[in-house]
Tab-separated table of C-alpha atoms and ligand atoms in Angstrom:
chain	number	residue	atom	x	y	z
A	7	MET	CA	-93.905	244.585	181.470
A	8	SER	CA	-96.528	242.797	179.391
A	9	SER	CA	-94.860	242.568	176.000
A	10	ALA	CA	-91.496	242.680	174.243
A	11	ARG	CA	-90.947	245.040	171.325
A	12	LEU	CA	-89.175	243.852	168.203
A	13	THR	CA	-87.976	246.164	165.458
A	14	TYR	CA	-87.780	244.460	162.091
A	15	ASP	CA	-87.475	245.992	158.645
A	16	GLY	CA	-88.262	249.444	160.012
A	17	LYS	CA	-91.448	248.401	161.792
A	18	GLU	CA	-92.139	247.655	165.455
A	19	TYR	CA	-93.971	244.596	166.716
A	20	ASP	CA	-95.215	243.878	170.223
A	21	LEU	CA	-94.780	240.280	171.247
A	22	ALA	CA	-96.716	238.899	174.213
A	23	LEU	CA	-94.876	237.573	177.249
A	24	ILE	CA	-95.637	234.336	179.025
A	25	GLU	CA	-94.567	233.866	182.641
A	26	GLY	CA	-94.083	230.630	184.572
A	27	THR	CA	-94.853	230.012	188.244
A	28	GLU	CA	-91.166	230.409	189.148
A	29	GLY	CA	-90.941	233.706	187.292
A	30	GLU	CA	-89.284	232.481	184.077
A	31	VAL	CA	-90.270	234.600	181.115
A	32	GLY	CA	-90.850	233.537	177.526
A	33	ILE	CA	-91.414	235.802	174.531
A	34	ASP	CA	-94.310	234.397	172.551
A	35	VAL	CA	-93.184	234.370	168.921
A	36	GLN	CA	-96.055	232.323	167.494
A	37	ALA	CA	-97.388	235.258	165.485
A	38	LEU	CA	-93.969	236.426	164.294
A	39	ARG	CA	-93.948	234.717	160.914
A	40	LYS	CA	-97.393	236.009	160.085
A	41	VAL	CA	-96.882	239.631	161.105
A	42	THR	CA	-93.401	239.927	159.583
A	43	SER	CA	-94.431	238.114	156.367
A	44	GLY	CA	-92.100	235.195	156.746
A	45	ALA	CA	-89.334	235.852	159.332
A	46	ILE	CA	-88.793	232.972	161.742
A	47	THR	CA	-86.859	232.650	164.987
A	48	TYR	CA	-83.540	230.853	164.520
A	49	ASP	CA	-82.171	228.687	167.340
A	50	PRO	CA	-80.273	225.576	166.209
A	51	GLY	CA	-80.217	222.927	168.926
A	52	TYR	CA	-83.167	224.701	170.605
A	53	GLY	CA	-80.834	226.161	173.229
A	54	ASN	CA	-83.194	229.021	173.930
A	55	THR	CA	-86.514	227.789	172.635
A	56	GLY	CA	-89.491	226.964	174.837
A	57	SER	CA	-91.413	224.283	172.960
A	58	CYS	CA	-94.253	223.970	175.480
A	59	SER	CA	-95.376	224.962	178.936
A	60	SER	CA	-95.268	222.160	181.476
A	61	ALA	CA	-96.217	221.680	185.127
A	62	ILE	CA	-94.009	218.632	185.725
A	63	THR	CA	-90.402	219.585	186.464
A	64	PHE	CA	-88.627	222.797	187.385
A	65	ILE	CA	-84.897	223.300	186.885
A	66	ASP	CA	-82.860	226.349	187.778
A	67	GLY	CA	-79.583	225.555	186.064
A	68	GLU	CA	-77.803	228.610	187.483
A	69	GLU	CA	-78.639	227.648	191.067
A	70	GLY	CA	-78.471	223.860	190.620
A	71	ILE	CA	-82.131	223.306	191.580
A	72	LEU	CA	-84.269	220.383	190.408
A	73	ARG	CA	-87.868	219.783	191.542
A	74	TYR	CA	-90.506	217.299	190.422
A	75	ARG	CA	-94.017	218.753	190.799
A	76	GLY	CA	-92.623	221.209	193.354
A	77	HIS	CA	-90.755	218.628	195.473
A	78	SER	CA	-86.974	218.964	195.722
A	79	ILE	CA	-84.933	216.130	194.260
A	80	GLU	CA	-83.022	215.900	197.549
A	81	GLN	CA	-86.171	215.216	199.613
A	82	LEU	CA	-87.601	212.822	197.050
A	83	ALA	CA	-84.356	210.838	196.911
A	84	GLU	CA	-84.228	210.622	200.682
A	85	ARG	CA	-87.876	210.055	201.584
A	86	THR	CA	-89.691	208.235	198.779
A	87	ARG	CA	-89.746	205.043	196.760
A	88	PHE	CA	-89.441	205.165	192.984
A	89	ILE	CA	-93.020	203.925	192.510
A	90	GLU	CA	-94.273	206.976	194.455
A	91	VAL	CA	-92.226	209.253	192.209
A	92	CYS	CA	-93.745	207.553	189.144
A	93	TYR	CA	-97.193	208.383	190.498
A	94	LEU	CA	-96.146	211.922	191.388
A	95	LEU	CA	-94.778	212.695	187.934
A	96	ILE	CA	-97.628	211.091	186.018
A	97	TYR	CA	-100.602	212.127	188.169
A	98	GLY	CA	-99.343	215.339	189.772
A	99	ASN	CA	-99.212	214.539	193.532
A	100	LEU	CA	-97.518	212.026	195.779
A	101	PRO	CA	-99.971	209.151	196.245
A	102	THR	CA	-102.047	208.654	199.385
A	103	GLU	CA	-101.725	205.267	201.066
A	104	ASP	CA	-104.720	203.922	199.117
A	105	GLN	CA	-103.535	205.286	195.807
A	106	LEU	CA	-100.078	203.877	196.364
A	107	GLN	CA	-101.425	200.479	197.276
A	108	ARG	CA	-103.647	200.342	194.167
A	109	PHE	CA	-101.036	201.714	191.801
A	110	GLY	CA	-98.252	199.491	193.169
A	111	GLU	CA	-100.468	196.426	192.910
A	112	GLN	CA	-101.428	197.218	189.308
A	113	VAL	CA	-97.813	197.710	188.276
A	114	THR	CA	-96.893	194.424	189.957
A	115	ARG	CA	-99.732	192.510	188.252
A	116	HIS	CA	-98.708	193.687	184.786
A	117	THR	CA	-95.030	192.774	185.037
A	118	LEU	CA	-95.188	189.666	182.840
A	119	ILE	CA	-94.701	190.151	179.122
A	120	HIS	CA	-96.718	188.229	176.546
A	121	GLU	CA	-95.172	184.774	176.103
A	122	ASP	CA	-94.886	185.351	172.343
A	123	MET	CA	-92.716	188.390	172.972
A	124	LYS	CA	-90.318	186.200	174.900
A	125	LYS	CA	-89.519	184.490	171.590
A	126	PHE	CA	-88.217	187.795	170.192
A	127	PHE	CA	-85.210	187.499	172.467
A	128	GLU	CA	-84.178	184.314	170.659
A	129	GLY	CA	-83.843	186.267	167.415
A	130	TYR	CA	-81.256	188.753	168.711
A	131	PRO	CA	-77.554	187.956	168.639
A	132	GLN	CA	-76.072	187.507	172.112
A	133	THR	CA	-73.999	190.635	171.528
A	134	ALA	CA	-77.074	192.811	170.880
A	135	HIS	CA	-76.941	196.060	172.829
A	136	PRO	CA	-79.745	195.978	175.427
A	137	MET	CA	-80.863	199.479	174.354
A	138	ALA	CA	-81.587	198.112	170.862
A	139	ILE	CA	-83.672	195.342	172.421
A	140	LEU	CA	-85.452	197.674	174.835
A	141	SER	CA	-86.514	200.200	172.208
A	142	SER	CA	-87.720	197.533	169.760
A	143	MET	CA	-89.611	195.653	172.437
A	144	VAL	CA	-91.279	198.774	173.812
A	145	SER	CA	-92.359	199.674	170.294
A	146	SER	CA	-93.635	196.097	169.854
A	147	LEU	CA	-95.892	196.447	172.902
A	148	SER	CA	-98.200	198.419	170.587
A	149	ALA	CA	-98.664	195.220	168.581
A	150	TYR	CA	-99.917	193.382	171.681
A	151	TYR	CA	-102.039	195.904	173.526
A	152	PRO	CA	-104.853	198.082	172.170
A	153	VAL	CA	-103.640	201.625	171.791
A	154	GLY	CA	-107.074	203.272	171.809
A	155	GLU	CA	-106.424	206.236	174.015
A	156	ASP	CA	-109.492	206.990	176.102
A	157	GLU	CA	-108.512	207.879	179.672
A	158	GLU	CA	-108.942	204.351	181.013
A	159	GLY	CA	-107.046	202.706	178.143
A	160	MET	CA	-104.269	205.274	178.514
A	161	ASP	CA	-103.891	204.603	182.244
A	162	LEU	CA	-103.789	200.873	181.639
A	163	ASN	CA	-101.080	201.258	178.990
A	164	ILE	CA	-99.109	203.502	181.339
A	165	VAL	CA	-99.169	200.778	183.985
A	166	ARG	CA	-98.284	198.129	181.400
A	167	LEU	CA	-95.326	200.106	180.169
A	168	LEU	CA	-93.962	200.849	183.647
A	169	ALA	CA	-94.357	197.216	184.629
A	170	LYS	CA	-93.092	195.498	181.494
A	171	ALA	CA	-90.121	197.720	180.653
A	172	LYS	CA	-88.181	196.390	183.632
A	173	THR	CA	-88.976	192.794	182.637
A	174	ILE	CA	-87.762	193.492	179.093
A	175	ALA	CA	-84.640	195.161	180.493
A	176	ALA	CA	-83.829	192.225	182.778
A	177	PHE	CA	-84.542	189.674	180.024
A	178	SER	CA	-82.177	191.521	177.674
A	179	HIS	CA	-79.458	191.186	180.324
A	180	LYS	CA	-80.161	187.450	180.641
A	181	LYS	CA	-79.945	187.170	176.864
A	182	SER	CA	-76.508	188.804	176.861
A	183	MET	CA	-75.361	186.345	179.552
A	184	GLY	CA	-76.761	183.320	177.713
A	185	GLN	CA	-78.863	182.542	180.799
A	186	PRO	CA	-82.526	181.539	180.990
A	187	VAL	CA	-84.882	184.386	181.766
A	188	VAL	CA	-86.213	184.658	185.312
A	189	TYR	CA	-89.887	185.471	185.774
A	190	PRO	CA	-91.033	188.291	188.036
A	191	ARG	CA	-92.433	187.642	191.514
A	192	ASN	CA	-95.556	189.382	192.715
A	193	ASP	CA	-94.390	189.471	196.336
A	194	LEU	CA	-91.510	191.797	195.509
A	195	SER	CA	-91.398	195.575	195.187
A	196	TYR	CA	-90.635	197.312	191.882
A	197	THR	CA	-86.901	197.592	192.522
A	198	GLN	CA	-86.579	194.180	194.210
A	199	ASN	CA	-88.397	192.534	191.325
A	200	PHE	CA	-86.046	194.052	188.801
A	201	LEU	CA	-82.977	192.920	190.766
A	202	HIS	CA	-84.488	189.451	191.149
A	203	MET	CA	-85.082	189.138	187.383
A	204	MET	CA	-81.561	190.417	186.694
A	205	PHE	CA	-79.626	188.253	189.106
A	206	ALA	CA	-81.599	185.163	190.171
A	207	LEU	CA	-80.865	181.834	188.486
A	208	PRO	CA	-83.104	178.765	188.317
A	209	VAL	CA	-80.349	176.908	190.187
A	210	GLU	CA	-79.746	179.609	192.766
A	211	PRO	CA	-82.111	181.941	194.574
A	212	TYR	CA	-81.112	185.579	194.817
A	213	GLU	CA	-81.390	187.495	198.041
A	214	VAL	CA	-81.950	191.180	197.285
A	215	SER	CA	-79.456	193.197	199.308
A	216	PRO	CA	-81.114	196.168	201.033
A	217	VAL	CA	-78.080	198.314	200.163
A	218	VAL	CA	-78.430	197.513	196.466
A	219	ASP	CA	-82.193	198.006	196.641
A	220	GLU	CA	-81.782	201.451	198.256
A	221	ALA	CA	-79.108	202.481	195.775
A	222	LEU	CA	-81.272	201.434	192.833
A	223	ASN	CA	-84.238	203.301	194.281
A	224	MET	CA	-82.210	206.489	194.538
A	225	LEU	CA	-80.699	206.147	191.052
A	226	LEU	CA	-84.115	205.649	189.460
A	227	ILE	CA	-85.557	208.667	191.291
A	228	LEU	CA	-82.649	210.894	190.261
A	229	HIS	CA	-83.192	209.946	186.619
A	230	ALA	CA	-86.979	210.151	186.643
A	231	ASP	CA	-87.444	213.474	184.859
A	232	HIS	CA	-85.470	216.426	183.574
A	233	GLU	CA	-87.962	218.552	181.613
A	234	GLN	CA	-87.321	219.153	177.886
A	235	ASN	CA	-84.099	217.195	177.401
A	236	CYS	CA	-83.279	215.466	174.097
A	237	SER	CA	-85.192	212.227	174.774
A	238	THR	CA	-88.222	213.867	176.409
A	239	ALA	CA	-88.456	216.410	173.604
A	240	THR	CA	-88.315	213.420	171.231
A	241	VAL	CA	-91.185	211.721	173.041
A	242	ARG	CA	-93.207	214.934	172.735
A	243	MET	CA	-92.188	215.400	169.108
A	244	VAL	CA	-93.278	211.885	168.132
A	245	GLY	CA	-96.357	211.984	170.361
A	246	SER	CA	-97.445	215.294	168.833
A	247	SER	CA	-98.360	213.426	165.650
A	248	ALA	CA	-100.854	211.463	167.824
A	249	ALA	CA	-98.530	208.423	167.760
A	250	ASN	CA	-99.325	206.003	170.584
A	251	LEU	CA	-97.614	205.867	173.980
A	252	PHE	CA	-95.417	202.834	173.261
A	253	VAL	CA	-93.888	204.072	170.009
A	254	SER	CA	-93.436	207.600	171.361
A	255	ILE	CA	-91.498	206.250	174.348
A	256	SER	CA	-89.535	203.884	172.132
A	257	ALA	CA	-88.353	206.949	170.183
A	258	GLY	CA	-87.281	208.546	173.468
A	259	ILE	CA	-85.297	205.424	174.372
A	260	ASN	CA	-83.400	205.703	171.086
A	261	ALA	CA	-82.682	209.388	171.667
A	262	LEU	CA	-81.381	208.566	175.143
A	263	TRP	CA	-78.934	206.008	173.786
A	264	GLY	CA	-76.595	208.609	172.245
A	265	PRO	CA	-73.348	209.193	174.178
A	266	LEU	CA	-74.055	212.940	174.435
A	267	HIS	CA	-77.219	212.107	176.373
A	268	GLY	CA	-77.956	208.994	178.482
A	269	GLY	CA	-75.332	206.910	176.697
A	270	ALA	CA	-72.787	209.048	178.553
A	271	ASN	CA	-72.993	206.792	181.631
A	272	GLN	CA	-71.529	203.885	179.642
A	273	ALA	CA	-69.060	206.239	177.943
A	274	VAL	CA	-67.856	207.564	181.342
A	275	ILE	CA	-66.895	204.114	182.578
A	276	GLU	CA	-65.225	203.284	179.274
A	277	MET	CA	-63.305	206.556	179.516
A	278	LEU	CA	-62.248	205.933	183.146
A	279	GLU	CA	-61.132	202.415	182.248
A	280	HIS	CA	-59.161	203.772	179.332
A	281	ILE	CA	-57.448	206.334	181.591
A	282	ARG	CA	-56.597	203.618	184.084
A	283	ARG	CA	-55.118	201.355	181.401
A	284	ASP	CA	-53.146	204.327	180.146
A	285	GLY	CA	-51.457	204.751	183.531
A	286	GLY	CA	-53.886	207.167	185.202
A	287	ASP	CA	-52.497	210.402	183.743
A	288	TYR	CA	-55.553	212.598	184.428
A	289	LYS	CA	-53.916	215.791	183.312
A	290	LYS	CA	-53.348	214.355	179.829
A	291	TYR	CA	-57.085	213.722	179.451
A	292	VAL	CA	-58.071	217.116	180.785
A	293	ASP	CA	-55.672	218.612	178.206
A	294	LYS	CA	-57.142	216.458	175.438
A	295	ALA	CA	-60.648	217.622	176.377
A	296	LYS	CA	-59.494	221.256	176.121
A	297	ASP	CA	-57.816	220.779	172.741
A	298	LYS	CA	-60.235	221.945	170.034
A	299	ALA	CA	-58.406	219.846	167.424
A	300	ASP	CA	-59.073	216.698	169.471
A	301	PRO	CA	-62.648	215.325	169.411
A	302	PHE	CA	-62.199	213.893	172.935
A	303	ARG	CA	-64.542	215.309	175.595
A	304	LEU	CA	-64.654	214.525	179.275
A	305	MET	CA	-67.695	212.291	179.332
A	306	GLY	CA	-70.003	212.980	182.250
A	307	PHE	CA	-69.016	216.653	182.235
A	308	GLY	CA	-71.032	219.617	181.057
A	309	HIS	CA	-74.720	220.193	180.646
A	310	ARG	CA	-76.930	222.335	178.453
A	311	VAL	CA	-78.936	223.597	181.410
A	312	TYR	CA	-76.728	223.353	184.522
A	313	LYS	CA	-74.163	226.085	184.891
A	314	ASN	CA	-73.614	224.945	188.453
A	315	TYR	CA	-73.042	221.522	190.013
A	316	ASP	CA	-75.779	219.159	188.790
A	317	PRO	CA	-77.736	218.420	192.010
A	318	ARG	CA	-78.106	214.780	190.920
A	319	ALA	CA	-74.342	214.421	190.512
A	320	LYS	CA	-73.882	215.906	193.997
A	321	LEU	CA	-76.181	213.273	195.512
A	322	LEU	CA	-74.532	210.470	193.551
A	323	LYS	CA	-71.022	211.542	194.455
A	324	GLY	CA	-72.043	211.429	198.109
A	325	ALA	CA	-73.772	208.069	197.690
A	326	ALA	CA	-70.934	206.401	195.767
A	327	ASP	CA	-68.653	206.235	198.817
A	328	GLY	CA	-71.380	204.852	201.075
A	329	VAL	CA	-72.674	202.244	198.639
A	330	LEU	CA	-69.217	200.956	197.768
A	331	SER	CA	-68.142	200.692	201.386
A	332	GLU	CA	-71.410	199.058	202.487
A	333	LEU	CA	-71.044	196.521	199.698
A	334	GLY	CA	-67.366	196.037	200.530
A	335	VAL	CA	-66.373	196.987	196.981
A	336	SER	CA	-63.262	198.973	196.232
A	337	ASP	CA	-63.161	200.388	192.738
A	338	PRO	CA	-60.084	202.203	191.432
A	339	LEU	CA	-62.347	203.959	188.924
A	340	LEU	CA	-63.923	205.929	191.786
A	341	ASP	CA	-60.512	207.326	192.708
A	342	ILE	CA	-59.816	208.169	189.071
A	343	ALA	CA	-63.201	209.887	188.780
A	344	ARG	CA	-62.582	211.977	191.896
A	345	GLU	CA	-59.112	213.022	190.763
A	346	LEU	CA	-60.338	213.838	187.273
A	347	GLU	CA	-63.111	215.949	188.727
A	348	ARG	CA	-60.732	217.741	191.074
A	349	ILE	CA	-58.298	218.624	188.290
A	350	ALA	CA	-61.029	219.651	185.852
A	351	LEU	CA	-62.802	221.864	188.387
A	352	GLU	CA	-59.558	223.752	189.065
A	353	ASP	CA	-58.851	224.241	185.382
A	354	GLU	CA	-59.612	227.611	183.826
A	355	TYR	CA	-61.158	226.032	180.703
A	356	PHE	CA	-63.766	224.164	182.766
A	357	VAL	CA	-64.307	227.051	185.186
A	358	GLU	CA	-64.898	229.565	182.383
A	359	ARG	CA	-67.427	227.311	180.673
A	360	ASN	CA	-69.172	226.250	183.884
A	361	LEU	CA	-68.470	222.592	183.162
A	362	TYR	CA	-69.331	220.423	186.159
A	363	PRO	CA	-69.922	216.678	186.528
A	364	ASN	CA	-73.413	215.699	185.403
A	365	VAL	CA	-75.662	212.834	186.531
A	366	ASP	CA	-73.734	210.333	184.417
A	367	PHE	CA	-70.335	210.956	185.990
A	368	TYR	CA	-70.816	208.942	189.194
A	369	SER	CA	-73.864	206.777	188.396
A	370	GLY	CA	-71.866	204.148	186.484
A	371	ILE	CA	-69.552	203.576	189.440
A	372	ILE	CA	-72.538	202.770	191.649
A	373	TYR	CA	-74.082	200.521	188.980
A	374	ARG	CA	-70.789	198.641	188.707
A	375	ALA	CA	-70.686	198.099	192.456
A	376	MET	CA	-74.239	196.735	192.248
A	377	GLY	CA	-73.067	194.160	189.691
A	378	ILE	CA	-74.798	195.769	186.711
A	379	PRO	CA	-72.730	195.427	183.531
A	380	THR	CA	-71.628	198.546	181.652
A	381	GLU	CA	-73.828	197.875	178.614
A	382	MET	CA	-76.889	197.961	180.856
A	383	PHE	CA	-76.196	201.445	182.266
A	384	THR	CA	-78.203	203.355	179.685
A	385	VAL	CA	-81.034	200.855	180.084
A	386	MET	CA	-81.020	201.695	183.800
A	387	PHE	CA	-81.283	205.362	182.913
A	388	ALA	CA	-84.209	204.558	180.583
A	389	LEU	CA	-86.035	202.683	183.367
A	390	GLY	CA	-85.626	205.685	185.613
A	391	ARG	CA	-86.679	208.182	182.936
A	392	LEU	CA	-89.778	206.198	181.974
A	393	PRO	CA	-92.228	207.988	184.306
A	394	GLY	CA	-90.915	211.350	183.119
A	395	TRP	CA	-91.430	210.471	179.471
A	396	ILE	CA	-94.893	209.119	180.265
A	397	ALA	CA	-95.829	212.222	182.251
A	398	HIS	CA	-94.801	214.505	179.392
A	399	TRP	CA	-96.603	212.412	176.795
A	400	LYS	CA	-99.750	212.434	178.929
A	401	GLU	CA	-99.530	216.152	179.662
A	402	MET	CA	-99.100	216.926	175.980
A	403	ARG	CA	-102.058	214.752	175.045
A	404	ALA	CA	-104.293	216.400	177.620
A	405	ASP	CA	-103.372	219.889	176.421
A	406	ALA	CA	-105.952	221.068	173.896
A	407	THR	CA	-103.490	223.612	172.476
A	408	THR	CA	-100.979	220.929	171.396
A	409	ARG	CA	-100.146	221.126	167.699
A	410	ILE	CA	-98.014	218.732	165.701
A	411	HIS	CA	-94.377	219.673	166.335
A	412	ARG	CA	-92.943	221.041	163.153
A	413	PRO	CA	-89.956	223.405	163.330
A	414	ARG	CA	-88.989	225.695	160.460
A	415	GLN	CA	-85.584	226.098	158.822
A	416	ILE	CA	-83.474	228.596	156.953
A	417	TYR	CA	-82.774	227.038	153.565
A	418	THR	CA	-79.139	227.354	152.464
A	419	GLY	CA	-79.111	225.107	149.380
A	420	GLU	CA	-79.081	225.762	145.649
A	421	ASN	CA	-81.576	228.123	144.008
A	422	VAL	CA	-83.809	226.643	141.341
A	423	ARG	CA	-81.924	224.903	138.538
A	424	GLU	CA	-82.610	222.714	135.513
A	425	VAL	CA	-82.449	218.919	135.505
A	426	LEU	CA	-80.040	218.184	132.658
A	427	PRO	CA	-79.809	214.861	130.791
A	428	VAL	CA	-77.121	212.675	132.325
A	429	SER	CA	-74.743	213.223	129.355
A	430	GLU	CA	-74.750	217.009	129.988
A	431	ARG	CA	-74.145	217.027	133.763
B	1	ACO	N1	-65.440	218.233	177.731
B	1	ACO	C1	-64.758	219.287	177.184
B	1	ACO	N2	-65.328	220.411	176.738
B	1	ACO	C2	-66.665	220.496	176.832
B	1	ACO	C3	-67.454	219.465	177.383
B	1	ACO	C4	-66.790	218.302	177.839
B	1	ACO	N3	-67.471	217.301	178.375
B	1	ACO	N4	-68.739	219.819	177.357
B	1	ACO	C5	-68.780	221.049	176.798
B	1	ACO	N5	-67.529	221.455	176.490
B	1	ACO	C6	-67.150	222.765	175.929
B	1	ACO	C7	-67.470	222.848	174.441
B	1	ACO	O1	-66.373	222.431	173.661
B	1	ACO	C8	-67.800	224.301	174.290
B	1	ACO	O2	-66.594	225.010	174.274
B	1	ACO	P1	-66.458	226.354	173.358
B	1	ACO	O3	-67.456	227.329	173.933
B	1	ACO	O4	-65.048	226.775	173.508
B	1	ACO	O5	-66.810	225.933	171.951
B	1	ACO	C9	-68.507	224.673	175.598
B	1	ACO	O6	-67.975	223.751	176.558
B	1	ACO	C10	-70.028	224.544	175.542
B	1	ACO	O7	-70.344	223.231	175.111
B	1	ACO	P2	-71.510	222.860	174.109
B	1	ACO	O8	-71.170	221.593	173.406
B	1	ACO	O9	-71.841	224.061	173.256
B	1	ACO	O10	-72.707	222.647	175.128
B	1	ACO	P3	-74.056	221.930	174.815
B	1	ACO	O11	-75.018	222.516	175.754
B	1	ACO	O12	-74.377	221.983	173.367
B	1	ACO	O13	-73.751	220.393	175.162
B	1	ACO	C11	-73.360	218.414	176.408
B	1	ACO	C12	-73.997	219.821	176.393
B	1	ACO	C13	-73.798	217.633	175.167
B	1	ACO	C14	-73.855	217.692	177.647
B	1	ACO	C15	-71.806	218.573	176.445
B	1	ACO	O14	-71.425	219.230	177.621
B	1	ACO	C16	-71.091	217.218	176.324
B	1	ACO	O15	-70.847	216.754	175.203
B	1	ACO	N6	-70.752	216.570	177.494
B	1	ACO	C17	-70.169	215.236	177.452
B	1	ACO	C18	-71.245	214.191	177.252
B	1	ACO	C19	-72.132	214.002	178.486
B	1	ACO	O16	-71.647	213.883	179.598
B	1	ACO	N7	-73.436	213.941	178.235
B	1	ACO	C20	-74.425	213.716	179.282
B	1	ACO	C21	-75.220	214.957	179.539
B	1	ACO	S1	-76.340	214.718	180.872
B	1	ACO	C22	-77.569	213.836	180.201
B	1	ACO	O17	-77.902	213.893	179.061
B	1	ACO	C23	-78.222	212.938	181.039
C-alpha cells in the first residue's frame, strides 16, 4: 500500500502515505486543499493530526510503551542520570564518558544567573506562583544572552537554559519562603545542586539525602519527553516562527501550567487533600467524576495517548512506597490515592474509556515526601521536560522542511454584513 484514496465531490484523489520506523502510518494531506480547491482536514484538538515527523520519542499508547531515542523509559529510569538523558534527547545518543564529562561540566559552570536578574525576584509578590516566575525569567534570558542561532551559539544557549532554569526554580521557592537565595555549588551534581539551592540556608548546611537525590533523578527522567504533547507542540509552534530558544521554551512552560496538562500534579494533591478533609469517601468522588453535569474530573487520570497504564505512572506507583518508607514518611494521601485508583479501575465508566492513572497521579506524593511544596510541583515537571522541549526545538530548527505552523479553520460566523451607524444598530 503506497497511497490512500479519497473520494470527494465525485472525484478520487490519491494521497501519499508516510511510514515511521515503528510502522505507524500517516496519510499525507498537504496537497489536499490545493487538489480539492479548498477542502481542509478537520481535527479539533489535533487528536489525530501528525504535525511533524520526529526521531526523539516513541509512544505506543495502546501497549503502554515509552522510549527516548529507542531506549525504554524503564531502563533509562533505572540505569542513567538525568544529565545523560538530557544529552540523549538533545544530541541523539547516550553520551560517552568524555562527552558526559564535558557536558556535565558545562552545565555546572553555567548555573549562576546574571546578578541583575536576581533583582527581578524582589519585584514579585511573595505569593507569586513559581510557574509565573519561571516562565517570565526564562523568557528574560533572551534579554541577557545573544540569541544568534549558529550551531555554537545554539549549543551554548541550550547549556545555559538547562543550567539556569533550576537556579531560577530554586530561587522562586526561596522567594515564596521569604528566605535568602542560596547560590549553586560547582562540586555538586545537577540534582544535588538543585536540592542544595532549594533547601540549604546560610545558617544551616544541607546534606543531600541519597534517597531524595535518586527519587529526583527518576522523576526528572520520567518527565523528560513525551513527543507532541500540549507544551511541546507549543514550543514547536512558537519556534516555527523562528522565535529564539528561550521564548519558545517559556511558551511551553506556560502551556504546561494548565491543570489539564502538567498543572495536574498540583491539582491531584489538592484533590486528594480535599477528599481527605471530606472524610475519605472515594466512591463519592468517582461518582462525581462520572457525572456529566458535574465539571469535576479525577485529576491524574486519563490521557490523550495512553489507553493502557501510563508506564511512567507504573514506575512512580512502585517508587512511592519505597521512597516514603526509606524517608520514614507516612502520608495518608498515598492510601487515598491507592484506594481511589482501585475503585476507579474497577468502575465500568473508567474501564470503558480506558482511563488509567497518568504520570501526575503519584508524582506529587513523592515530591511531598521529598519536602517540595505543592506549588512547586509543576515547576519540577518543567525542569524534567526541559531537555525534551529543547530537543524538539532543535530538531525542528535543523529540519529544512519546517514551515511556520499555521492551522486552518472552518469559519462558522456571520456572512458579510453592513456596518450601521450606532443609532441604527
Ligand atoms: N475523570 C473523569 N472522566 C474523564 C477523565 C477524568 N480524569 N478524563 C477523561 N474523562 C472522560 C471524558 O469525560 C470523556 O468521556 P465521554 O467520552 O463520555 O465524553 C472521555 O473520558 C474522554 O476524555 P477526553 O476529555 O475526550 O480526553 P482527552 O484526550 O481530550 O483529554 C485529558 C485527556 C485532558 C488528560 C483528560 O483525561 C483529563 O482531563 N484528565 C484529568 C487531568 C489530568 O490528569 N491531566 C494530566 C494529563 S498527563 C500530562 O499532561 C502530563
